[in-house]
Coordinates of C-alpha atoms in Angstrom, one line a residue:
X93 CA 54.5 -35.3 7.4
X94 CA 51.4 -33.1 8.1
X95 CA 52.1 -29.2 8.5
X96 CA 51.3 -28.2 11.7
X97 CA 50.2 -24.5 10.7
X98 CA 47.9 -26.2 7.8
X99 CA 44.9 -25.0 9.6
X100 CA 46.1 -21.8 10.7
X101 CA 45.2 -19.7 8.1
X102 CA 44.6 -16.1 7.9
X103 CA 42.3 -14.0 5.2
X104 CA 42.4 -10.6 4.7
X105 CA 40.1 -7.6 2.9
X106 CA 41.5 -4.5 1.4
X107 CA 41.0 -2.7 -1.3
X108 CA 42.4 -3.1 -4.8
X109 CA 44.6 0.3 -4.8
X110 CA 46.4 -0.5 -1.7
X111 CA 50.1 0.2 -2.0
X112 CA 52.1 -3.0 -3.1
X113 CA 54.2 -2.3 -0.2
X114 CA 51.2 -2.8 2.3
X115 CA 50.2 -5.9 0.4
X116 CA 54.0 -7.3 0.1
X117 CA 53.7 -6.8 3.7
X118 CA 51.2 -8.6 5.3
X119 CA 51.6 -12.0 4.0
X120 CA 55.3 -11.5 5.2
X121 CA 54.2 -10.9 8.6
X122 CA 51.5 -13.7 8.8
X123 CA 54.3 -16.1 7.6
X124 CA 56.8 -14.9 10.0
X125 CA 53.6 -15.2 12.6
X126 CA 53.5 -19.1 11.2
X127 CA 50.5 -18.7 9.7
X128 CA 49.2 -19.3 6.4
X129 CA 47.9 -16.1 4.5
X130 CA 44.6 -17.1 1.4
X131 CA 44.0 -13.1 0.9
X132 CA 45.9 -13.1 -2.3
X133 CA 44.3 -14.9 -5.2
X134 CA 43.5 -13.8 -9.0
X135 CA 39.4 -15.1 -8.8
X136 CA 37.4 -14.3 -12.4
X137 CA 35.6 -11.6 -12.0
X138 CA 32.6 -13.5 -11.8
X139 CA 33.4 -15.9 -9.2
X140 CA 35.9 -13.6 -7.2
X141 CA 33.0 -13.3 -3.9
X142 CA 32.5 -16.8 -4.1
X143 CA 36.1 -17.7 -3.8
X144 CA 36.9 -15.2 -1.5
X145 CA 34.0 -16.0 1.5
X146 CA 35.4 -19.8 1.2
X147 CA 38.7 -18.3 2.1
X148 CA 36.8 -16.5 4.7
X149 CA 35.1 -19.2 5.9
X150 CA 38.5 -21.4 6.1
X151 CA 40.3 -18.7 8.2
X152 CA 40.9 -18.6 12.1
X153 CA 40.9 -14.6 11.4
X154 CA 40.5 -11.8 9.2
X155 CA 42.8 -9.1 8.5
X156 CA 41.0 -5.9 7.6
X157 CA 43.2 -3.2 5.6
X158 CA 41.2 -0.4 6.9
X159 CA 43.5 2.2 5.3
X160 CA 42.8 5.4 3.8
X161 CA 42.5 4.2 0.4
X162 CA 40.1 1.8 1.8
X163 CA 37.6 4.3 3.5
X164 CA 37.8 6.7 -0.1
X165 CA 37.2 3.5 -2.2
X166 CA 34.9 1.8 -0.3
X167 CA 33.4 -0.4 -3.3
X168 CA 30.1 -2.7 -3.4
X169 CA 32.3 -5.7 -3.2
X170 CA 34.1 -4.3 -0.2
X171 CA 30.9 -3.8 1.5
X172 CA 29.7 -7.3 0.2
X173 CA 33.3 -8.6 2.2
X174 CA 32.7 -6.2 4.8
X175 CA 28.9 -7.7 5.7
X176 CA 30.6 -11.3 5.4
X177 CA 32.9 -10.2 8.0
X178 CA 30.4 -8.5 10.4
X179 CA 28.2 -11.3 9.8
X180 CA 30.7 -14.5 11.2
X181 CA 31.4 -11.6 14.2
X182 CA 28.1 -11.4 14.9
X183 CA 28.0 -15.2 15.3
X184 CA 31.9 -15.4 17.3
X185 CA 32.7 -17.7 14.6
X186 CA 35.6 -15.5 13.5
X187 CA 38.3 -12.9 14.2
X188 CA 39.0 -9.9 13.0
X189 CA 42.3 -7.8 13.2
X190 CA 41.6 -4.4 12.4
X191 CA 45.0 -2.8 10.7
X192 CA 45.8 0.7 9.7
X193 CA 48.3 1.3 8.0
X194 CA 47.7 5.2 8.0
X195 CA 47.4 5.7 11.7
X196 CA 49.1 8.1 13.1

């Protein structure tokens, strides 16, 4: 039988410092949500962009962990993710979901 929720997947971006609680998290709730989270995945260093925009590309929407460790971390891959992200936006071919976990 074919999973109904096969093509309901959801990718995420956040930095590598996050708190494992935040990235325990999220992939709990996007279950629970009956979706399928691809933002966790242990890429080479080499091909880690490569296998993360196919991810990207895959996904109905993007979850982007715009946390405070994100905004003082903000690494050239994260900008790499982050222009990957903009750049499907641009073209409405994605969505993004904006979270934060240290809103107040």
């Amino acid at each position: 039988m074919n999973n109904p929720n096969s093509g309901k997947k959801v990718h995420a971006s956040f930095s590598g410092g996050e708190p494992a609680a935040t990235c325990f998290e999220i992939p709990q709730m996007v279950a629970k949500a009956g979706y399928t989270f691809t933002g966790t995945h242990s890429a080479q260093p080499d091909k880690w962009y490569e296998i993360w925009k196919a991810k990207l590309l895959d996904a109905l929407f993007v979850i982007v962990v715009f946390s405070d460790v994100y905004r003082n971390r903000f690494t050239k891959a994260l900008k790499k993710e982050a222009d990957a992200i903009i750049e499907l936006l641009e073209q409405n071919a994605i969505a993004v979901y904006i979270f934060d976990p240290d809103a107040k």
